[in-house]
Short mmCIF file of C-alpha atoms in Angstrom, two decimals:
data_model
loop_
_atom_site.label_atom_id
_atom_site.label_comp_id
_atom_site.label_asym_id
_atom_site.label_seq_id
_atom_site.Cartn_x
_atom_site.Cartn_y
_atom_site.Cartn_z
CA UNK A 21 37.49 40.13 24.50
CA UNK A 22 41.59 40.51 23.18
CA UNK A 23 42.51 39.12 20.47
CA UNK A 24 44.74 37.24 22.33
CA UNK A 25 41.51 35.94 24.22
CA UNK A 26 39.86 33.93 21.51
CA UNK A 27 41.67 30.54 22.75
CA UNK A 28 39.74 30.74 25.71
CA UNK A 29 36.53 30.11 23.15
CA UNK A 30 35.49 26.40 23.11
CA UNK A 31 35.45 26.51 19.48
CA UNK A 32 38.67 24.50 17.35
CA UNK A 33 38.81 27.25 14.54
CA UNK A 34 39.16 30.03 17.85
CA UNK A 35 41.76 27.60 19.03
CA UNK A 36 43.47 26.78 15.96
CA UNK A 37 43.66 31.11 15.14
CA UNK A 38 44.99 32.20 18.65
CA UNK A 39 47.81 28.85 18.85
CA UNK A 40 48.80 30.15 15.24
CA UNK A 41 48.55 33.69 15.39
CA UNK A 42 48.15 36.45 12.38
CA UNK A 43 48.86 36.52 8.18
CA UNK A 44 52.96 36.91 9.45
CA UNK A 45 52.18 33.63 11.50
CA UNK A 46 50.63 31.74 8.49
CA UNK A 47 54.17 33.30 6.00
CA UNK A 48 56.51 31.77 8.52
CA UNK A 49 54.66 28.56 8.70
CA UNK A 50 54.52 28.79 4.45
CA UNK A 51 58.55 29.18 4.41
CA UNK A 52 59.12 26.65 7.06
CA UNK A 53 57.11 24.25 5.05
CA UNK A 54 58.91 25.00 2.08
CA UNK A 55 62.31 24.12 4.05
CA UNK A 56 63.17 27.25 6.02
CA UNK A 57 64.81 26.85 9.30
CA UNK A 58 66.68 30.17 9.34
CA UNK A 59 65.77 33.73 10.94
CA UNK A 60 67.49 35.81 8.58
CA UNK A 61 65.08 33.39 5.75
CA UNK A 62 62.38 33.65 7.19
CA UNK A 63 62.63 37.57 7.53
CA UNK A 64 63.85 37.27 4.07
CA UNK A 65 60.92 35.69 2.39
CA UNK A 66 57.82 36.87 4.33
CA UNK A 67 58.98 39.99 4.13
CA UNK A 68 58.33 40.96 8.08
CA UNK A 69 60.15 43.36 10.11
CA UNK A 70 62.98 41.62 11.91
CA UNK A 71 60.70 42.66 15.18
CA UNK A 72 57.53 40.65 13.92
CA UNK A 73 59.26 37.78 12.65
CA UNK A 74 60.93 37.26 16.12
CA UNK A 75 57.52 37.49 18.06
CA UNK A 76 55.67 35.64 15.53
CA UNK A 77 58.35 32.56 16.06
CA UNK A 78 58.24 32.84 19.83
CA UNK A 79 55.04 32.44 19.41
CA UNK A 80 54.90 29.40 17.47
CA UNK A 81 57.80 27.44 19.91
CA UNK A 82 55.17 28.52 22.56
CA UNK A 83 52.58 26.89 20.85
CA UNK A 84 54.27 24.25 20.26
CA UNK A 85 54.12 24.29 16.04
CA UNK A 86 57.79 25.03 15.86
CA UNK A 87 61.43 23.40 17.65
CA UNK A 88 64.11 26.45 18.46
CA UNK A 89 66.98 24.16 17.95
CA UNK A 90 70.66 24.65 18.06
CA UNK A 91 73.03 23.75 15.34
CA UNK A 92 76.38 25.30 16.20
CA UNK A 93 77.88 25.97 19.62
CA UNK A 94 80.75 27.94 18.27
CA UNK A 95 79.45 30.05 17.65
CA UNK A 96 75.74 29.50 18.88
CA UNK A 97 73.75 29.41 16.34
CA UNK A 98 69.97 28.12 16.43
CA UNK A 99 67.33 27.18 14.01
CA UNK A 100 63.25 26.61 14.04
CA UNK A 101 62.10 23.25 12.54
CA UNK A 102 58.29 22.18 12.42
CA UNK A 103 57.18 19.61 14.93
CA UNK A 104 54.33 16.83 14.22
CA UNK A 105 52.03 19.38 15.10
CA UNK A 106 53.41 22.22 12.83
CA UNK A 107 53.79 19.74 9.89
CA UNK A 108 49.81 18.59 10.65
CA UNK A 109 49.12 22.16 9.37
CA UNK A 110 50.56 21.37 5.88
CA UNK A 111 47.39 20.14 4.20
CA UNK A 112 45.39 23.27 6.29
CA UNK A 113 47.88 25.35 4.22
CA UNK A 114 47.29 23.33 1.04
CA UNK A 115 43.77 24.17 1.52
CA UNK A 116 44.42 27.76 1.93
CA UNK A 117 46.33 27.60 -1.23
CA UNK A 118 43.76 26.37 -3.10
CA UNK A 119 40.87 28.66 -2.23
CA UNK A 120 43.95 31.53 -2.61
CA UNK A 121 44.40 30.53 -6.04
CA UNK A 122 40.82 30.02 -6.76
CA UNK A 123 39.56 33.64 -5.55
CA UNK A 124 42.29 35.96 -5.63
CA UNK A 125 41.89 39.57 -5.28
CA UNK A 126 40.31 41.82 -7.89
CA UNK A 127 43.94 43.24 -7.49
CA UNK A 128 45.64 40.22 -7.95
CA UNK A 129 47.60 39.91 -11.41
CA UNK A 130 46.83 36.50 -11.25
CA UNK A 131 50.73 35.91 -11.35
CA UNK A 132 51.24 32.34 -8.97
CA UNK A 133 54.98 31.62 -7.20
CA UNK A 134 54.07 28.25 -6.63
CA UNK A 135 52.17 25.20 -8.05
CA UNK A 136 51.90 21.90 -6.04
CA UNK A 137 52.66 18.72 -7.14
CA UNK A 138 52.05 15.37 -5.25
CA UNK A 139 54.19 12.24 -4.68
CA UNK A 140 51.41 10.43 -7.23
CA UNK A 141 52.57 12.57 -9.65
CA UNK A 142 49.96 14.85 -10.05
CA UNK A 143 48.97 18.50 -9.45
CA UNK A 144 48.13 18.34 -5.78
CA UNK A 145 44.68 19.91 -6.26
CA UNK A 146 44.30 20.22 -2.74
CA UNK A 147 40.42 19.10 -2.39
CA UNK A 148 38.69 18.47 1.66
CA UNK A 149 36.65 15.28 1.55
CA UNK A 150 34.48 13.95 4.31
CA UNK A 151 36.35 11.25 6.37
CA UNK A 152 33.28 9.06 6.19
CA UNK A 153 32.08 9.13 2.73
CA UNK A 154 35.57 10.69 1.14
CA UNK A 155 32.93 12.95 -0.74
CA UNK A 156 34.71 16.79 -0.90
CA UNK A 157 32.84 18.96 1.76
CA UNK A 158 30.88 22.00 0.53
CA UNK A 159 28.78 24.59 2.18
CA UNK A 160 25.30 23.50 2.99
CA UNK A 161 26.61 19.53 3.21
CA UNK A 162 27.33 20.34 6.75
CA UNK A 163 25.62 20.89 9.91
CA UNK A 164 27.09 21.94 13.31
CA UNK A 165 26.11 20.69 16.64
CA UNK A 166 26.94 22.69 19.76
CA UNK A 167 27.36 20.78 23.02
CA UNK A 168 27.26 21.65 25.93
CA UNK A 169 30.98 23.55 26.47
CA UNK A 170 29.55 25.57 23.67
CA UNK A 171 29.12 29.05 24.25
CA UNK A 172 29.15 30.23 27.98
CA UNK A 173 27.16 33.11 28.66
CA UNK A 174 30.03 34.51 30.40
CA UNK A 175 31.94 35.08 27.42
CA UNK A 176 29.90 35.88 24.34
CA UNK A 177 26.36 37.20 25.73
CA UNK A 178 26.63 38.77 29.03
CA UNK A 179 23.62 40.76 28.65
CA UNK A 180 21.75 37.98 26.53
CA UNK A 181 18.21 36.02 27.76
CA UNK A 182 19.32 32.44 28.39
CA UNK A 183 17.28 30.93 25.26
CA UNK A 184 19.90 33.56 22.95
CA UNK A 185 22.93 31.68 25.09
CA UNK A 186 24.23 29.53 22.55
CA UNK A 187 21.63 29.79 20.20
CA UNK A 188 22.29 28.60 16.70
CA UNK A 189 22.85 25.25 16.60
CA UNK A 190 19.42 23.98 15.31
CA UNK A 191 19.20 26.21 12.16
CA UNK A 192 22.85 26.38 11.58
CA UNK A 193 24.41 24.79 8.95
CA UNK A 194 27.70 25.22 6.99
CA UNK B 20 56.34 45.64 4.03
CA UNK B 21 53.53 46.09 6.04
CA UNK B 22 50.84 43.46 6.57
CA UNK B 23 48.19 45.12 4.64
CA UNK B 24 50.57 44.79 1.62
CA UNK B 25 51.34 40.83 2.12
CA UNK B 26 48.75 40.45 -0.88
CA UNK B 27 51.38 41.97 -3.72
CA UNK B 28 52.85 38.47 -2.89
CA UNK B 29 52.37 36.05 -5.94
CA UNK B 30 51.68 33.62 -3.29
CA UNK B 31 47.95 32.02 -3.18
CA UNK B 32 48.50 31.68 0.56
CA UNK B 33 49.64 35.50 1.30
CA UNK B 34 46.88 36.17 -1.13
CA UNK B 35 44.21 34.59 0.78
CA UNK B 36 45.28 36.04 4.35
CA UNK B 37 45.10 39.40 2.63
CA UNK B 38 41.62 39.21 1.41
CA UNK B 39 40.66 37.12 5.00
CA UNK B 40 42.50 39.34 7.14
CA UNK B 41 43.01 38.32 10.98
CA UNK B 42 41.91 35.87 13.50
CA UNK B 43 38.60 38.11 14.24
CA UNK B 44 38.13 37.57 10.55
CA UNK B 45 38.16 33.85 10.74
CA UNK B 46 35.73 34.31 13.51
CA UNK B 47 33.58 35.98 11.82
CA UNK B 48 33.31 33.90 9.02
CA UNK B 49 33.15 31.04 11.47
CA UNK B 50 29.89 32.62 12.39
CA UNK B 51 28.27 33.19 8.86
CA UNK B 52 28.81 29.94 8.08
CA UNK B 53 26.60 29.21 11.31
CA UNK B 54 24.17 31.04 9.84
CA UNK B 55 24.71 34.58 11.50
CA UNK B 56 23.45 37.17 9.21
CA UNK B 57 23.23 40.37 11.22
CA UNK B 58 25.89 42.42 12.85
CA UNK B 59 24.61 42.39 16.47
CA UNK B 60 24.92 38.31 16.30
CA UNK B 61 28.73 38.59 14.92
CA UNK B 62 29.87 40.81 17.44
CA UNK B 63 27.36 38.88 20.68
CA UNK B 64 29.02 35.50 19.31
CA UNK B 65 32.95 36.58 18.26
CA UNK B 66 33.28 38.21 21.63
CA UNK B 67 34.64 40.81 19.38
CA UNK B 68 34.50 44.78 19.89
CA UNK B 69 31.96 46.43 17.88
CA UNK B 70 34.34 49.11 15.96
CA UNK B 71 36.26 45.68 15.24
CA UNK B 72 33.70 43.53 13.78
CA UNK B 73 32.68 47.15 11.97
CA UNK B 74 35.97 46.80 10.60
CA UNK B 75 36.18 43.11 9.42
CA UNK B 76 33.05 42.96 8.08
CA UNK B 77 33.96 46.34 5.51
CA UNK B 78 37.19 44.24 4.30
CA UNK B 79 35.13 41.07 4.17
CA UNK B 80 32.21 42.93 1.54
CA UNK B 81 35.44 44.18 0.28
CA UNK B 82 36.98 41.23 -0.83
CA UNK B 83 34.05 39.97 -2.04
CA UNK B 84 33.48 37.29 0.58
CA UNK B 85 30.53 38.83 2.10
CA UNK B 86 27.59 40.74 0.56
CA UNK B 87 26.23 43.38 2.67
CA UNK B 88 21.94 43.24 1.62
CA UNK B 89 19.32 45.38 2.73
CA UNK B 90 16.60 43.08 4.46
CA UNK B 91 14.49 46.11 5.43
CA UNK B 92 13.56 49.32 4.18
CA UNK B 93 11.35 50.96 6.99
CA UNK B 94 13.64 51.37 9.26
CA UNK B 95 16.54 50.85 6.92
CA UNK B 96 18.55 47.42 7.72
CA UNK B 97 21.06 45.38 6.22
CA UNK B 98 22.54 42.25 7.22
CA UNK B 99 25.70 39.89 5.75
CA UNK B 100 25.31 37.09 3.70
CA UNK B 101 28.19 35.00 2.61
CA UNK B 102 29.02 35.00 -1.45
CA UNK B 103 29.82 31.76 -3.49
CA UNK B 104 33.58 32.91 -2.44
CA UNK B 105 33.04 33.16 0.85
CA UNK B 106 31.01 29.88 1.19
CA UNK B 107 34.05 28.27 -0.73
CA UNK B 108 36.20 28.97 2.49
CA UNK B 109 34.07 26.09 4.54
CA UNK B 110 36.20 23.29 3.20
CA UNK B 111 39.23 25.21 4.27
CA UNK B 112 37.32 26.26 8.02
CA UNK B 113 36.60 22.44 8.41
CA UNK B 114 40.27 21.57 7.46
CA UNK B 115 41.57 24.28 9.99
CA UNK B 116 38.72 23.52 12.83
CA UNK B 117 39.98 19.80 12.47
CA UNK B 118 43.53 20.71 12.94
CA UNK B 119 42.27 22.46 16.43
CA UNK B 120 40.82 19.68 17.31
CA UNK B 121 43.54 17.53 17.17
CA UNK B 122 46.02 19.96 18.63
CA UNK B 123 44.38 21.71 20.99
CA UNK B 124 46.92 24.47 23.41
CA UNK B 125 48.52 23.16 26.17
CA UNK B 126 45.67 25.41 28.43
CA UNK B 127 43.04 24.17 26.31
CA UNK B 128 40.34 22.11 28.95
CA UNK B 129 39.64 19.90 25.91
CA UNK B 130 36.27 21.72 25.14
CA UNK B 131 34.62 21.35 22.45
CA UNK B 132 31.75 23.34 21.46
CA UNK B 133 30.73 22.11 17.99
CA UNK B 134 30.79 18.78 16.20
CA UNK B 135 30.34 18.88 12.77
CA UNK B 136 27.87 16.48 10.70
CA UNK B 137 27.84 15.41 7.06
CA UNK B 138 25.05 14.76 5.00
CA UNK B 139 25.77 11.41 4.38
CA UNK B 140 25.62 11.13 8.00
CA UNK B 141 28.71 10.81 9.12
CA UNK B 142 31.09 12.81 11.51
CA UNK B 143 32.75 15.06 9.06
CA UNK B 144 36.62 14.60 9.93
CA UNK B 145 37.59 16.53 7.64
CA UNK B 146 40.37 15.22 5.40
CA UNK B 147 42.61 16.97 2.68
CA UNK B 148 43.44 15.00 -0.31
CA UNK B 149 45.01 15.41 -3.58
CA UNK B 150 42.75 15.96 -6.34
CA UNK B 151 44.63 12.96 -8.70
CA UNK B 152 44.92 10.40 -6.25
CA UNK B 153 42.62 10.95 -3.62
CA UNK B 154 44.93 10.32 -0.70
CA UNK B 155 45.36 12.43 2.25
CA UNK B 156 47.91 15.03 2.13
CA UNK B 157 51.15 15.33 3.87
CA UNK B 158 54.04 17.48 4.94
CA UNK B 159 56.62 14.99 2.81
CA UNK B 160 54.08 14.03 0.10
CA UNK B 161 54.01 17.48 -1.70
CA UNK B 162 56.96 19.31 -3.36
CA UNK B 163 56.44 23.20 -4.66
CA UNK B 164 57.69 24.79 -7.77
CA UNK B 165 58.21 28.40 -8.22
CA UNK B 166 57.85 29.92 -11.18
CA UNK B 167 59.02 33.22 -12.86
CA UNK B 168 56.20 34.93 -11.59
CA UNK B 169 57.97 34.16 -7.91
CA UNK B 170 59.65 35.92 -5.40
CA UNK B 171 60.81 39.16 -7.46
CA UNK B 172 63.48 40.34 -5.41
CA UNK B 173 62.39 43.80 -4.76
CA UNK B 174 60.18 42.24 -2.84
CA UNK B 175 62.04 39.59 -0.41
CA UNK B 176 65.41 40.20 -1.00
CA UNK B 177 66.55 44.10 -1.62
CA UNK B 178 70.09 42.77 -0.30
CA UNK B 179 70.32 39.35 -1.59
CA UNK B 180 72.33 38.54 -4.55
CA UNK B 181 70.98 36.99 -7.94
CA UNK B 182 71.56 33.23 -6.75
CA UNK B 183 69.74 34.01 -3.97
CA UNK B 184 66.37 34.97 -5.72
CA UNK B 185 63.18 33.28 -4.88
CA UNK B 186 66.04 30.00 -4.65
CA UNK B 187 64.92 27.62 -2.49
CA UNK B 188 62.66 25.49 -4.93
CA UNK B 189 64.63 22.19 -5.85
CA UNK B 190 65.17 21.25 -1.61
CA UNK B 191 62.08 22.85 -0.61
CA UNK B 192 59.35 20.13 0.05
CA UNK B 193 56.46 20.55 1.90
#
C-alpha cells in the first residue's frame, strides 16, 4: 500500500493521517490556527519550501480543512482560512502540544515558543477525558472493538489464514 | 529546512512530529497500542512495505517511544513494546481517531473498523479539555504566547525585518 492509500483503511486515525497529510501538513495547520491566512506566512513560519507549502495547502482545500478564498480582485489576491472542520482539529493539536512539551527530544533544549492559555484564565493544560465519565484517558483504560468493516483481508493480509484476518480485537487494548 | 530538521523548532508541536515522524508512523503506533508487538504484525496490519516499517520502527526506538526487547534467545528474536512515552501518545491517538470519525473524507464509505471502550464502561468519545476548568477545548477559547525562546529568525525569517520576528502573538488566537 502508498502512503497515499491509508484512507482507504477503515480505521479514523488512517483517515484522519491521509485527509491531513505529513509534519508540513500539521505546521500549516499550527500557523493557520495561530491566525495565518497568507502563503508567503505560512512559508515563512513553517519553514517549507515554497513547493511543499503549495502542495501541502492544496491538499488541505481538497480535504476540505482549509477555504482558498479571495480578498482582492485588483489585483487577485487569495487567502486560506480554516473551515469547521479544520478548526475541529484545534484541541487534536492542543493535544499534540502537550505530549510535545511533555517528551521532547533528548535533543531538544527544552526552549518552548508557545504556552497556552484558556478563556478561564488558566494554562490550557490540554488533558483528553472520557466523554462519559470526563475521567482523562490513559493507556490500558481503553479497549478497542473491531467490527465488522474492520480489516479486509484484501488489504492488510493477503496471504493470511482467515482466523489472522482481523485478529486483535479480543486481547487488544490501548 | 528540510523535514527531518522541523524538530530545531522551539515548537512542542514541530517537536512531536519530529520524534513521531509520518503517517506510517501514526500507524504503527496505532498498532502497538492494539497490542502488536512483533514486526511481521506491524507491517501484515499497516499495509505498510517492509523496508518502511524497518524504517519507522528504528526512529520510533529512537525517540524513545518504542523499546526494541529480545523475547527469545534460541533463535534470536526481538519484538516492540511501547515505553511510558509512547503509551502517553494514546490520549492524543484517541483525540485524533475521534476527529476522523467525525470528519471522515468525502470518499470515505463511513466505515468504521474500531470503537473504542472505557473502563468505566462507556463509549470513549474522546474529549479535550483544559486542565483548570475542565471544559472542552476550542479553536476561539485558547490564545498562544510566544516567548523569547520563539521563532529566532534565522530560522523563519532570513529576509524578514526585526518587526517581523516571531510577531504574530497579540492577534493570533487559536
Amino acid at each position: 500500500m502508498r502512503i497515499d492509500e491509508i484512507g482507504r483503511q477503515p480505521c479514523p486515525v488512517a483517515g484522519a493521517m491521509a485527509q491531513i497529510g505529513d509534519a508540513w501538513s500539521w505546521l500549516i495547520l499550527r500557523e493557520a490556527l495561530y491566525g495565518r491566512r497568507r502563503f508567503s506566512d505560512f512559508v515563512r513560519h513553517t519553514g517549507a519550501q515554497r513547493t511543499v507549502v503549495s502542495a501541502r495547502l492544496k491538499k488541505l482545500v481538497g480535504a476540505g480543512i482549509l477555504r482558498r478564498v479571495e480578498y482582492s480582485q485588483h489585483p487577485t489576491r487569495h487567502h486560506y482560512l480554516l473551515t469547521d472542520k479544520g478548526r475541529a482539529l484545534a484541541p487534536v493539536m492542543l493535544a499534540l502540544a502537550e505530549w510535545g512539551s511533555r517528551w521532547p527530544a533528548d535533543s531538544d533544549r527544552g526552549a518552548r515558543s508557545v504556552e497556552f492559555t484558556h478563556s478561564c484564565g488558566h494554562p490550557v493544560d490540554a488533558t483528553v477525558v472520557c466523554g462519559g465519565c470526563q475521567q482523562p484517558l490513559r493507556a490500558g483504560d481503553v479497549t478497542p472493538s473491531f467490527g465488522t468493516a474492520g480489516r479486509p483481508a484484501a488489504m492488510f493480509n493477503p496471504e493470511g489464514s482467515p482466523e489472522n484476518q482481523g485478529n486483535h480485537g479480543p486481547r487488544a487494548s490501548l
